[in-house]
Short mmCIF file of C-alpha atoms and ligand atoms in Angstrom, two decimals:
data_model
loop_
_atom_site.label_atom_id
_atom_site.label_comp_id
_atom_site.label_asym_id
_atom_site.label_seq_id
_atom_site.Cartn_x
_atom_site.Cartn_y
_atom_site.Cartn_z
CA MET A 241 4.22 -166.33 40.71
CA ASP A 242 0.64 -167.10 41.86
CA ILE A 243 0.29 -170.73 41.73
CA TRP A 244 -3.62 -170.64 41.20
CA GLU A 245 -2.78 -168.60 38.09
CA GLY A 246 -4.72 -170.00 35.27
CA ILE A 247 -6.90 -172.29 37.15
CA GLU A 248 -10.16 -170.08 37.34
CA PRO A 249 -12.71 -171.03 37.85
CA TYR A 250 -11.58 -173.56 40.09
CA THR A 251 -10.11 -171.92 43.00
CA PRO A 252 -9.72 -173.00 47.08
CA GLU A 253 -12.55 -170.50 47.65
CA LYS A 254 -14.59 -172.12 45.08
CA LEU A 255 -14.04 -175.65 45.67
CA ARG A 256 -14.09 -177.76 48.74
CA ILE A 257 -12.75 -181.25 48.89
CA ALA A 258 -13.69 -184.13 51.14
CA VAL A 259 -11.65 -187.06 51.58
CA ILE A 260 -14.19 -190.08 52.71
CA GLY A 261 -11.96 -193.13 54.39
CA ILE A 262 -8.79 -191.59 56.53
CA GLY A 263 -6.59 -194.45 56.21
CA HIS A 264 -3.01 -194.77 54.57
CA VAL A 265 -3.88 -193.58 51.28
CA GLY A 266 -7.10 -191.16 52.70
CA LEU A 267 -4.70 -189.01 55.51
CA PRO A 268 -1.80 -188.50 53.35
CA THR A 269 -3.91 -187.46 50.08
CA ALA A 270 -6.15 -185.29 52.61
CA LEU A 271 -3.48 -183.41 54.22
CA GLY A 272 -1.33 -183.28 51.10
CA LEU A 273 -4.19 -181.21 49.35
CA ALA A 274 -4.63 -179.18 52.24
CA GLU A 275 -0.88 -178.24 52.27
CA LEU A 276 -1.19 -177.37 48.56
CA GLY A 277 -3.98 -174.81 49.92
CA TRP A 278 -7.40 -176.46 49.38
CA ASP A 279 -9.91 -176.86 51.86
CA VAL A 280 -10.15 -180.38 52.89
CA VAL A 281 -12.47 -182.18 55.50
CA GLY A 282 -11.36 -185.71 55.94
CA ALA A 283 -14.33 -188.04 56.72
CA ASP A 284 -14.42 -191.39 58.49
CA GLU A 285 -17.09 -193.26 60.34
CA ASP A 286 -14.67 -194.52 62.94
CA ALA A 287 -15.30 -191.94 65.74
CA GLU A 288 -12.19 -192.62 67.44
CA LYS A 289 -9.86 -192.02 64.64
CA ILE A 290 -11.36 -188.67 64.12
CA ARG A 291 -11.42 -187.79 67.80
CA GLN A 292 -7.55 -188.33 67.61
CA LEU A 293 -7.13 -186.55 64.41
CA ASN A 294 -9.10 -183.33 65.84
CA GLU A 295 -6.78 -183.71 69.12
CA GLY A 296 -3.90 -183.53 66.82
CA ARG A 297 -2.62 -187.03 66.60
CA SER A 298 -1.94 -189.15 63.76
CA PRO A 299 -3.77 -192.55 64.06
CA PHE A 300 -0.68 -194.20 62.46
CA PHE A 301 3.15 -193.58 61.77
CA GLU A 302 4.14 -192.22 58.64
CA PRO A 303 7.19 -190.17 58.23
CA GLY A 304 6.12 -186.40 57.88
CA LEU A 305 2.50 -186.90 58.26
CA GLN A 306 2.39 -185.64 62.07
CA THR A 307 3.79 -182.17 60.82
CA LEU A 308 1.19 -182.20 58.00
CA LEU A 309 -1.50 -182.91 60.37
CA THR A 310 -0.33 -180.32 63.07
CA ARG A 311 0.07 -177.46 60.52
CA ASN A 312 -2.85 -177.90 58.50
CA LEU A 313 -5.19 -178.27 61.71
CA ALA A 314 -3.98 -175.12 62.79
CA SER A 315 -4.46 -173.38 59.79
CA GLY A 316 -7.91 -174.59 59.46
CA LYS A 317 -7.14 -176.07 55.88
CA PHE A 318 -7.90 -179.44 57.17
CA SER A 319 -10.58 -180.77 59.57
CA ALA A 320 -12.15 -183.93 60.28
CA THR A 321 -15.42 -185.44 60.88
CA SER A 322 -16.95 -188.65 61.41
CA ASP A 323 -20.38 -187.07 59.89
CA VAL A 324 -19.63 -188.58 56.16
CA ALA A 325 -23.06 -187.18 55.08
CA SER A 326 -22.26 -183.50 56.01
CA ALA A 327 -18.80 -183.84 54.56
CA ILE A 328 -20.59 -184.87 51.33
CA GLN A 329 -22.83 -181.78 51.35
CA ALA A 330 -19.92 -179.49 52.14
CA ALA A 331 -17.73 -180.21 49.43
CA THR A 332 -17.59 -180.43 45.57
CA VAL A 333 -14.82 -182.92 45.19
CA LEU A 334 -15.34 -186.06 46.95
CA PHE A 335 -12.15 -188.66 47.15
CA ILE A 336 -13.38 -192.03 47.90
CA CYS A 337 -10.77 -193.68 49.88
CA VAL A 338 -12.35 -196.19 51.80
CA GLY A 339 -10.82 -199.84 52.13
CA THR A 340 -11.32 -202.64 49.54
CA PRO A 341 -10.26 -205.72 51.74
CA GLN A 342 -10.07 -209.05 50.15
CA ARG A 343 -12.94 -211.74 49.99
CA GLU A 344 -12.24 -215.36 50.44
CA ASP A 345 -12.46 -215.96 46.64
CA GLY A 346 -9.83 -213.48 46.27
CA GLU A 347 -12.39 -210.76 44.77
CA ALA A 348 -12.13 -207.33 45.97
CA ASP A 349 -14.99 -206.70 48.64
CA LEU A 350 -16.40 -203.38 47.34
CA SER A 351 -19.08 -203.15 49.93
CA GLN A 352 -17.66 -200.11 51.83
CA ILE A 353 -17.62 -198.47 48.05
CA GLU A 354 -21.09 -199.11 47.72
CA VAL A 355 -22.30 -197.45 50.92
CA ILE A 356 -20.55 -194.43 50.18
CA ALA A 357 -21.87 -194.24 46.61
CA ARG A 358 -25.51 -194.84 48.29
CA LEU A 359 -24.52 -191.96 50.62
CA ILE A 360 -23.75 -189.45 48.14
CA ALA A 361 -26.53 -190.42 45.92
CA GLN A 362 -28.66 -189.19 49.12
CA HIS A 363 -26.78 -186.12 49.44
CA LEU A 364 -26.36 -184.65 45.73
CA ASN A 365 -26.92 -180.99 46.36
CA GLY A 366 -25.37 -179.40 43.53
CA TYR A 367 -22.66 -180.59 41.01
CA LYS A 368 -20.01 -183.13 42.58
CA LEU A 369 -17.10 -184.83 41.14
CA ILE A 370 -16.64 -187.93 42.61
CA VAL A 371 -12.87 -189.39 42.58
CA GLU A 372 -12.33 -193.00 43.04
CA LYS A 373 -8.79 -193.51 44.91
CA SER A 374 -8.91 -196.86 46.32
CA THR A 375 -7.49 -199.70 44.22
CA VAL A 376 -10.58 -201.39 42.90
CA PRO A 377 -11.10 -203.85 40.03
CA ALA A 378 -11.75 -202.49 35.86
CA VAL A 379 -15.10 -201.02 35.86
CA THR A 380 -15.68 -200.00 39.77
CA SER A 381 -16.02 -196.27 38.68
CA LEU A 382 -18.75 -197.07 36.22
CA TRP A 383 -20.70 -198.99 38.86
CA ILE A 384 -20.37 -196.03 41.27
CA LYS A 385 -21.56 -193.76 38.59
CA ARG A 386 -24.68 -196.51 38.24
CA THR A 387 -25.01 -196.74 41.85
CA ILE A 388 -25.41 -193.12 42.41
CA MET A 389 -27.59 -192.36 39.30
CA ARG A 390 -30.02 -195.23 40.69
CA PHE A 391 -30.23 -194.11 44.24
CA SER A 392 -30.48 -190.68 43.56
CA SER A 393 -33.35 -191.34 41.41
CA ALA A 394 -34.87 -193.29 43.70
CA GLN A 395 -34.67 -190.68 46.62
CA ARG A 396 -35.99 -188.02 44.35
CA ARG A 397 -39.06 -190.24 43.31
CA THR A 398 -39.41 -190.69 47.51
CA GLU A 399 -39.34 -187.02 47.55
CA THR A 400 -41.72 -186.29 45.10
CA GLY A 401 -43.96 -189.03 46.35
CA GLU A 402 -43.87 -190.92 43.09
CA PRO A 403 -43.72 -195.04 43.24
CA ASN A 404 -40.46 -196.18 44.11
CA GLN A 405 -39.26 -199.05 42.05
CA MET A 406 -35.77 -200.08 42.19
CA MET A 407 -34.39 -200.95 38.86
CA SER A 408 -32.69 -204.84 39.12
CA SER A 409 -30.23 -203.71 36.16
CA PRO A 410 -27.38 -201.49 36.39
CA GLU A 411 -28.96 -199.20 33.43
CA VAL A 412 -30.28 -195.91 34.48
CA ASN A 413 -33.56 -194.91 33.89
CA GLN A 414 -33.39 -192.24 31.12
CA GLU A 415 -36.74 -190.73 31.90
CA SER A 416 -35.52 -189.18 35.19
CA PRO A 417 -33.46 -186.13 34.79
CA ALA A 418 -29.78 -187.09 35.72
CA PRO A 419 -28.31 -185.66 38.74
CA GLU A 420 -25.22 -183.46 38.27
CA PHE A 421 -22.19 -185.34 39.16
CA ASP A 422 -18.92 -186.74 37.25
CA VAL A 423 -17.19 -189.87 38.18
CA ALA A 424 -13.14 -190.16 37.83
CA SER A 425 -10.43 -192.39 38.80
CA ASN A 426 -7.49 -191.04 40.19
CA PRO A 427 -5.43 -194.18 41.53
CA GLU A 428 -2.75 -193.64 44.08
CA PHE A 429 0.55 -194.65 44.01
CA LEU A 430 1.78 -193.97 47.51
CA GLN A 431 3.82 -196.22 49.23
CA GLU A 432 3.62 -196.63 52.82
CA GLY A 433 6.59 -195.19 54.72
CA LYS A 434 6.95 -192.31 51.85
CA ALA A 435 3.46 -191.49 51.59
CA VAL A 436 4.08 -187.72 52.19
CA GLU A 437 7.13 -187.71 49.99
CA ASN A 438 5.40 -189.51 47.17
CA PHE A 439 2.44 -187.21 47.40
CA PHE A 440 4.45 -184.55 46.66
CA ARG A 441 6.52 -185.68 44.00
CA PRO A 442 4.54 -188.46 42.25
CA ASP A 443 6.11 -190.09 39.34
CA ARG A 444 2.86 -189.51 37.53
CA ILE A 445 -0.63 -188.37 38.54
CA VAL A 446 -2.99 -190.49 36.24
CA LEU A 447 -6.67 -189.17 35.91
CA GLY A 448 -9.12 -191.42 34.33
CA VAL A 449 -12.30 -189.03 33.57
CA GLU A 450 -15.21 -189.09 31.57
CA SER A 451 -15.96 -185.23 31.04
CA ALA A 452 -13.95 -182.30 30.36
CA ARG A 453 -14.89 -180.86 33.73
CA GLY A 454 -13.85 -183.47 35.63
CA GLN A 455 -10.66 -183.26 34.01
CA GLU A 456 -10.39 -179.40 34.23
CA ILE A 457 -11.09 -179.82 38.32
CA LEU A 458 -8.46 -182.67 38.85
CA LYS A 459 -5.90 -180.77 36.69
CA ALA A 460 -6.48 -177.67 38.74
CA ILE A 461 -6.45 -179.54 41.92
CA TYR A 462 -2.79 -180.97 41.02
CA LYS A 463 -1.44 -178.40 39.23
CA PRO A 464 0.54 -176.81 42.19
CA LEU A 465 2.66 -180.19 42.22
CA LYS A 466 3.87 -179.30 38.49
CA ARG A 467 4.09 -183.26 37.77
CA PRO A 468 3.28 -185.31 34.76
CA ILE A 469 -0.23 -185.89 34.26
CA LEU A 470 -1.68 -188.58 31.97
CA VAL A 471 -5.61 -188.46 31.06
CA THR A 472 -7.23 -191.88 30.22
CA GLY A 473 -10.72 -193.33 30.45
CA LEU A 474 -12.06 -194.58 33.88
CA THR A 475 -11.25 -198.13 33.50
CA THR A 476 -7.95 -197.63 31.82
CA ALA A 477 -6.87 -195.63 34.87
CA GLU A 478 -8.17 -198.33 37.14
CA LEU A 479 -6.15 -201.17 34.99
CA ILE A 480 -3.09 -198.96 35.32
CA LYS A 481 -2.99 -199.20 39.33
CA HIS A 482 -3.78 -202.94 39.02
CA ALA A 483 -1.18 -203.39 36.29
CA ALA A 484 1.27 -201.68 38.20
CA ASN A 485 1.00 -203.36 41.46
CA ALA A 486 1.18 -206.68 39.76
CA PHE A 487 4.11 -205.81 37.80
CA LEU A 488 6.32 -204.70 40.85
CA SER A 489 5.08 -207.80 42.95
CA MET A 490 6.52 -209.72 39.69
CA LYS A 491 10.02 -208.26 39.55
CA ILE A 492 10.13 -208.80 43.48
CA SER A 493 9.03 -212.74 42.81
CA TYR A 494 11.62 -212.54 39.95
CA ILE A 495 14.54 -211.61 41.99
CA ASN A 496 13.65 -214.09 44.57
CA MET A 497 13.43 -216.76 41.91
CA VAL A 498 16.96 -215.68 40.84
CA SER A 499 18.22 -215.45 44.35
CA ASP A 500 17.37 -219.19 44.78
CA ILE A 501 19.32 -220.09 41.60
CA CYS A 502 22.43 -217.55 43.19
CA GLU A 503 22.34 -219.74 46.34
CA ALA A 504 22.49 -223.21 44.30
CA VAL A 505 25.32 -222.24 41.76
CA GLY A 506 27.32 -219.87 44.49
CA ALA A 507 26.43 -216.50 42.77
CA ASP A 508 25.46 -213.36 44.74
CA VAL A 509 21.90 -212.10 43.91
CA SER A 510 22.90 -208.29 45.14
CA MET A 511 25.19 -208.21 42.41
CA VAL A 512 23.15 -209.60 39.96
CA ALA A 513 20.31 -207.21 40.61
CA LEU A 514 22.65 -204.60 40.33
CA GLY A 515 23.59 -205.71 36.90
CA LEU A 516 20.32 -206.42 35.99
CA GLY A 517 19.36 -202.68 37.31
CA LEU A 518 21.71 -200.84 35.21
CA ASP A 519 19.76 -201.89 32.01
CA PRO A 520 17.50 -198.92 31.94
CA ARG A 521 14.74 -201.27 30.27
CA ILE A 522 14.75 -202.95 33.67
CA GLY A 523 15.68 -200.31 36.09
CA PRO A 524 17.21 -200.96 39.58
CA ASP A 525 14.15 -200.48 41.73
CA PHE A 526 12.15 -203.44 43.47
CA LEU A 527 14.73 -206.04 42.70
CA SER A 528 15.96 -206.56 46.55
CA ALA A 529 15.84 -210.09 47.24
CA GLY A 530 14.69 -211.54 50.52
CA LEU A 531 11.51 -212.36 52.40
CA GLY A 532 9.10 -211.23 49.49
CA PHE A 533 6.51 -208.72 49.61
CA GLY A 534 3.74 -208.03 52.36
CA GLY A 535 1.45 -205.42 53.14
CA TYR A 536 -2.20 -204.30 52.47
CA CYS A 537 -1.47 -203.92 48.86
CA PHE A 538 0.57 -206.19 46.72
CA PRO A 539 -1.02 -209.78 48.24
CA LYS A 540 -4.61 -208.44 48.24
CA ASP A 541 -4.26 -206.49 44.94
CA LEU A 542 -2.23 -209.53 43.22
CA LYS A 543 -5.07 -212.07 44.20
CA ALA A 544 -7.75 -209.68 42.96
CA PHE A 545 -6.16 -208.98 39.36
CA ILE A 546 -5.84 -212.79 38.78
CA HIS A 547 -9.40 -213.02 39.92
CA LEU A 548 -10.28 -210.10 37.37
CA ALA A 549 -8.20 -211.87 34.31
CA GLU A 550 -9.72 -215.16 35.12
CA LYS A 551 -13.06 -213.81 35.53
CA HIS A 552 -12.76 -212.53 32.16
CA GLY A 553 -11.20 -215.58 30.52
CA VAL A 554 -7.69 -214.53 30.63
CA GLN A 555 -4.76 -216.95 32.03
CA GLY A 556 -3.79 -215.92 35.58
CA SER A 557 -0.84 -218.38 35.61
CA LEU A 558 2.06 -215.99 35.42
CA LEU A 559 0.48 -214.02 38.28
CA ARG A 560 -0.22 -217.12 40.42
CA GLU A 561 3.42 -218.10 39.91
CA VAL A 562 4.54 -214.68 41.37
CA GLU A 563 1.99 -215.54 44.23
CA ARG A 564 3.57 -218.99 44.59
CA ILE A 565 7.18 -217.68 44.96
CA ASN A 566 6.29 -215.32 47.46
CA HIS A 567 4.54 -217.66 49.62
CA GLN A 568 7.57 -219.82 49.93
CA ARG A 569 10.03 -216.89 50.93
CA VAL A 570 9.50 -217.49 54.70
CA GLU A 571 9.47 -220.94 54.45
CA ARG A 572 12.95 -220.76 52.96
CA PHE A 573 14.14 -218.48 55.64
CA LEU A 574 12.72 -220.76 58.29
CA GLU A 575 14.87 -223.73 56.47
CA LYS A 576 18.28 -221.72 57.05
CA LEU A 577 17.32 -221.32 60.82
CA HIS A 578 16.69 -225.03 61.23
CA LYS A 579 19.67 -225.88 59.33
CA ALA A 580 21.82 -223.14 61.26
CA LEU A 581 20.43 -224.28 64.80
CA TRP A 582 19.06 -227.82 64.18
CA ILE A 583 16.79 -227.95 67.18
CA VAL A 584 14.60 -224.47 67.46
CA GLN A 585 12.83 -225.51 70.78
CA ASP A 586 14.09 -223.79 73.91
CA LYS A 587 16.56 -221.45 71.66
CA THR A 588 16.63 -217.94 72.18
CA ILE A 589 15.91 -216.13 68.99
CA GLY A 590 16.25 -212.40 68.52
CA ILE A 591 13.85 -210.69 66.04
CA TRP A 592 14.97 -207.11 64.39
CA GLY A 593 11.91 -205.69 62.46
CA LEU A 594 8.27 -206.49 62.52
CA SER A 595 6.51 -204.23 60.29
CA PHE A 596 6.20 -205.15 56.56
CA LYS A 597 8.89 -202.72 55.41
CA PRO A 598 10.98 -199.85 57.22
CA ASN A 599 9.20 -196.57 58.08
CA THR A 600 6.18 -197.69 58.97
CA ASP A 601 4.02 -199.40 61.91
CA ASP A 602 2.03 -201.29 59.50
CA ILE A 603 2.09 -205.15 60.41
CA ARG A 604 -0.57 -206.29 57.54
CA GLU A 605 0.92 -209.41 55.92
CA ALA A 606 4.18 -208.88 57.19
CA PRO A 607 6.64 -211.72 57.12
CA SER A 608 7.01 -211.27 60.81
CA LEU A 609 3.59 -212.79 61.46
CA LYS A 610 4.19 -216.16 60.08
CA ILE A 611 7.80 -216.11 61.18
CA VAL A 612 6.74 -215.34 64.92
CA GLU A 613 3.88 -217.88 65.02
CA ALA A 614 6.01 -220.70 63.53
CA LEU A 615 8.97 -220.01 65.97
CA ALA A 616 6.50 -219.80 68.85
CA ARG A 617 4.93 -223.21 67.89
CA ASP A 618 8.24 -224.71 67.71
CA GLY A 619 8.89 -223.75 71.40
CA ALA A 620 11.58 -220.93 70.57
CA ARG A 621 11.75 -218.03 73.46
CA LEU A 622 11.47 -214.79 71.42
CA ARG A 623 12.71 -211.48 71.81
CA LEU A 624 10.99 -208.98 69.74
CA TYR A 625 12.06 -205.37 68.51
CA ASP A 626 11.05 -202.71 66.21
CA PRO A 627 11.14 -199.20 66.23
CA GLU A 628 7.39 -198.53 65.37
CA ALA A 629 5.51 -201.68 65.16
CA MET A 630 5.65 -203.22 68.76
CA GLN A 631 2.44 -201.89 70.13
CA ARG A 632 0.57 -203.39 66.97
CA MET A 633 2.35 -206.82 67.24
CA GLN A 634 1.50 -206.93 70.95
CA GLN A 635 -2.04 -206.87 69.89
CA VAL A 636 -1.44 -209.79 67.76
CA PHE A 637 0.80 -211.91 70.03
CA PRO A 638 0.91 -210.62 73.56
CA GLU A 639 4.11 -210.53 75.73
CA GLN A 640 4.49 -214.05 77.43
CA PRO A 641 6.96 -214.46 80.48
CA ASP A 642 10.20 -215.88 79.26
CA LYS A 643 8.35 -216.99 75.89
CA LEU A 644 8.12 -213.91 74.21
CA THR A 645 9.42 -210.64 75.24
CA TYR A 646 9.15 -207.26 73.47
CA CYS A 647 12.59 -205.32 73.74
CA SER A 648 13.52 -201.73 74.08
CA SER A 649 16.63 -202.05 71.94
CA PRO A 650 18.14 -204.10 69.10
CA TYR A 651 20.71 -205.04 71.61
CA GLN A 652 18.27 -205.98 74.28
CA ALA A 653 16.64 -208.17 71.46
CA CYS A 654 20.17 -210.35 71.00
CA GLU A 655 20.89 -210.79 74.92
CA GLY A 656 21.66 -214.68 75.17
CA ALA A 657 20.34 -215.26 71.72
CA ASP A 658 21.39 -218.29 69.81
CA ALA A 659 20.38 -216.41 66.64
CA VAL A 660 19.08 -213.00 65.61
CA LEU A 661 16.91 -212.62 62.46
CA LEU A 662 16.55 -209.48 60.59
CA LEU A 663 13.25 -209.02 59.20
CA THR A 664 12.72 -205.37 58.06
CA GLU A 665 15.35 -203.25 56.78
CA TRP A 666 14.95 -200.30 59.25
CA ASP A 667 18.08 -197.88 59.04
CA GLU A 668 18.58 -198.42 62.76
CA PHE A 669 19.53 -201.77 62.17
CA ARG A 670 22.28 -200.43 59.33
CA THR A 671 24.43 -198.71 62.23
CA VAL A 672 23.95 -201.17 65.14
CA ASP A 673 27.52 -202.57 66.54
CA LEU A 674 27.70 -206.04 65.32
CA GLN A 675 30.83 -206.64 67.84
CA ARG A 676 28.58 -205.63 70.76
CA VAL A 677 25.87 -207.83 69.16
CA ALA A 678 28.34 -210.80 68.78
CA LYS A 679 29.55 -210.44 72.53
CA LEU A 680 25.74 -210.13 73.80
CA MET A 681 24.86 -213.45 71.98
CA GLU A 682 24.99 -217.27 73.06
CA LEU A 683 25.59 -218.25 69.60
CA PRO A 684 26.50 -215.37 67.13
CA ILE A 685 24.28 -216.56 64.45
CA LEU A 686 22.68 -213.51 62.23
CA LEU A 687 19.83 -214.19 59.47
CA ASP A 688 19.87 -211.54 57.41
CA GLY A 689 16.31 -211.67 55.62
CA ARG A 690 16.85 -208.63 53.73
CA ASN A 691 20.52 -208.73 52.56
CA LEU A 692 20.97 -205.52 54.62
CA PHE A 693 24.47 -206.32 56.13
CA ASP A 694 27.63 -206.75 54.23
CA PRO A 695 28.53 -210.64 55.34
CA GLU A 696 32.19 -210.15 55.33
CA GLU A 697 32.01 -207.00 58.07
CA ALA A 698 29.43 -209.29 60.02
CA ARG A 699 32.02 -211.79 60.08
CA ARG A 700 34.94 -209.58 60.61
CA ALA A 701 32.67 -208.63 63.80
CA GLY A 702 32.09 -212.26 64.71
CA LEU A 703 28.82 -213.20 63.45
CA GLU A 704 27.97 -215.98 61.15
CA CYS A 705 25.79 -214.14 58.69
CA ILE A 706 23.57 -216.08 56.70
CA SER A 707 21.65 -214.09 53.88
CA MET A 708 19.28 -214.52 50.98
CA GLY A 709 20.85 -215.21 47.79
CA ARG A 710 24.20 -215.06 48.68
CA GLY A 711 25.87 -218.50 47.43
CA ILE A 712 29.22 -219.50 48.60
CA ALA A 713 31.24 -220.23 45.60
CA THR A 714 32.89 -223.75 45.69
CA PRO A 715 36.41 -224.03 44.47
CA THR A 716 34.82 -225.52 41.07
CA ASP A 717 32.89 -222.42 40.39
CA LEU A 718 33.95 -220.78 37.37
CA GLU A 719 33.31 -217.46 38.74
CA SER A 720 35.47 -218.07 41.88
CA THR A 721 38.59 -218.31 39.78
CA ALA A 722 37.69 -215.21 37.26
CA VAL A 723 37.82 -211.98 39.37
CA THR A 724 39.78 -209.45 37.53
CA PRO A 725 38.36 -205.94 38.16
CA PRO A 726 37.61 -204.05 35.07
CA PRO A 727 39.79 -200.56 34.53
CA ASP A 728 38.21 -198.08 36.58
CA ASP A 729 37.25 -195.70 33.74
CA GLY A 730 34.76 -194.12 35.63
CA SER A 731 31.86 -195.99 33.70
CA GLU A 732 28.54 -196.73 35.27
CA TYR A 733 29.66 -200.18 35.11
CA ALA A 734 32.93 -199.89 37.04
CA LYS A 735 31.20 -197.23 39.82
CA ALA A 736 28.67 -200.03 40.63
CA ALA A 737 30.60 -203.14 40.55
CA TRP A 738 33.59 -201.75 42.58
CA ARG A 739 31.95 -199.32 45.04
C1 UGA B 908 2.74 -200.59 47.20
C2 UGA B 908 2.85 -199.93 45.91
O1 UGA B 908 4.67 -199.74 45.91
C3 UGA B 908 2.52 -198.42 45.50
O2 UGA B 908 2.84 -197.93 44.67
C4 UGA B 908 1.05 -198.47 45.74
O3 UGA B 908 0.45 -197.32 45.76
C5 UGA B 908 0.72 -199.26 46.96
O4 UGA B 908 1.22 -200.51 47.16
C6 UGA B 908 -0.84 -199.38 47.09
O5 UGA B 908 -1.48 -200.15 46.31
O6 UGA B 908 -1.56 -198.70 47.74
P1 UGA B 908 3.34 -200.52 49.50
O7 UGA B 908 2.73 -201.50 49.56
O8 UGA B 908 3.19 -199.16 50.49
O9 UGA B 908 3.29 -199.73 48.36
O10 UGA B 908 5.22 -200.97 49.67
P2 UGA B 908 6.23 -201.29 48.61
O11 UGA B 908 7.28 -200.27 49.19
O12 UGA B 908 5.89 -201.40 47.31
O13 UGA B 908 6.58 -202.67 49.19
C7 UGA B 908 5.69 -203.60 49.26
C8 UGA B 908 6.39 -205.13 49.82
O14 UGA B 908 7.45 -205.34 49.03
C9 UGA B 908 7.08 -204.66 51.01
O15 UGA B 908 6.91 -206.05 51.85
C10 UGA B 908 8.50 -204.92 50.48
O16 UGA B 908 9.47 -205.04 51.49
C11 UGA B 908 8.76 -205.86 49.43
N1 UGA B 908 9.91 -205.21 48.44
C12 UGA B 908 9.82 -204.02 47.86
C13 UGA B 908 10.85 -206.26 48.32
O17 UGA B 908 10.57 -207.45 48.92
N2 UGA B 908 11.67 -206.32 47.36
C14 UGA B 908 11.74 -205.06 46.69
O18 UGA B 908 12.82 -204.89 45.88
C15 UGA B 908 10.85 -203.85 46.94
#
């Protein structure tokens, strides 16, 4: 069956797409759209990034991305340019994927979005649909609309020689003819490390639209994916993204708080999470206790959401607590290390995993940054290993003879170590030979910050395994006396509990 059937008049021949801002959101989006058959130009003012892309090299590691880049450059469905203005002119649909970093006060810095909106205003050469995809606070799409109207009418007045008075309010001068464009909000839910997979199989596609035309175009663009589409207003779509990220952060901090209780009373947080997650009202995802959340999204988006709430008189205390719990994770982890080693100075410590999560080379807001900094300050000798993120880490913490060494394997990282710390749950670490690890170490102590290893198995391999939220029950704990397996009746509970 022809996948384009029924989407006339919006076919790839008639609708060119520009993706502005080619980062962790923009590049998977641009290449995913190209793979679906659309003609896509990726635009970014970073000329070095564009040069790499045109040479066929992905500027960052993301599973599946390099293959998509090679294929779509070769087919001509994707091209990259640092001439953002020409990309705007050449396309009908403009996805804005530029960064929205965090300001000191927690508010999102939207200056890059404003720059793009002004540029679009200068290059409105026919109907355009401007789609906001960066994570932004509510009403940003409306501001984009106002900015474009404001600057495009100023541009027209300049061209016709009329006096050019900029309006001080966001309200638009009703007398000048409105330029042809619509604004939409299409928040992304891509996870780093799974961005390509997420693009092709999203749980939902949220379209915040203000016109039937905008809605039809976006529906046509995503039609080949055959995934559920939710159509809302602009501001509601923006809120969905913010609320989703804040909720997921809250789930993580919740399980981390439960994890601390588990340690105190001698319970196992992994089993508690399993038991919780079997309730379909709760669900099993995002209940992994450990070092907490990092990355470019959750910490920043949570702050921005709190800021938005409080700016509008809504209490942000629930989310502030989520943040506070998350900040404490690294401290608690380091306390465990200090308890295990007593003195850290001059001890050799192996570190497994530097990226903020597996399958990415991204180290932004990664727990490893704080941990390496604290241990280096305490005078430990560090041996670091990560499958993908070492190059980026070296830019922050350069190699220092005998103090900070980058290693070529997990085994090399634990040679002569007094402890090895697991900070990121890369698959590669799941299959390390723990007996070999124990033999290589000076003191066989494994601190598992992500509960990746089975502590019993690690112990059998000769390692003392300290994990997160897996308390050791004392003989007086009720739990340790009442472990009778339920009959294996094939139920979900029996399967989950006795796996
Ligand atoms: C997150 C969201 O999951 C995406 O839906 C969203 O599109 C993206 O932010 C964004 O706003 O751009 P991402 O930051 O790439 O994606 O990664 P996640 O998989 O959500 O993990 C975030 C952090 O939470 C990581 O540090 C991870 O280690 C931690 N985490 C995750 C836990 O500590 N426990 C869990 O159970 C799950």
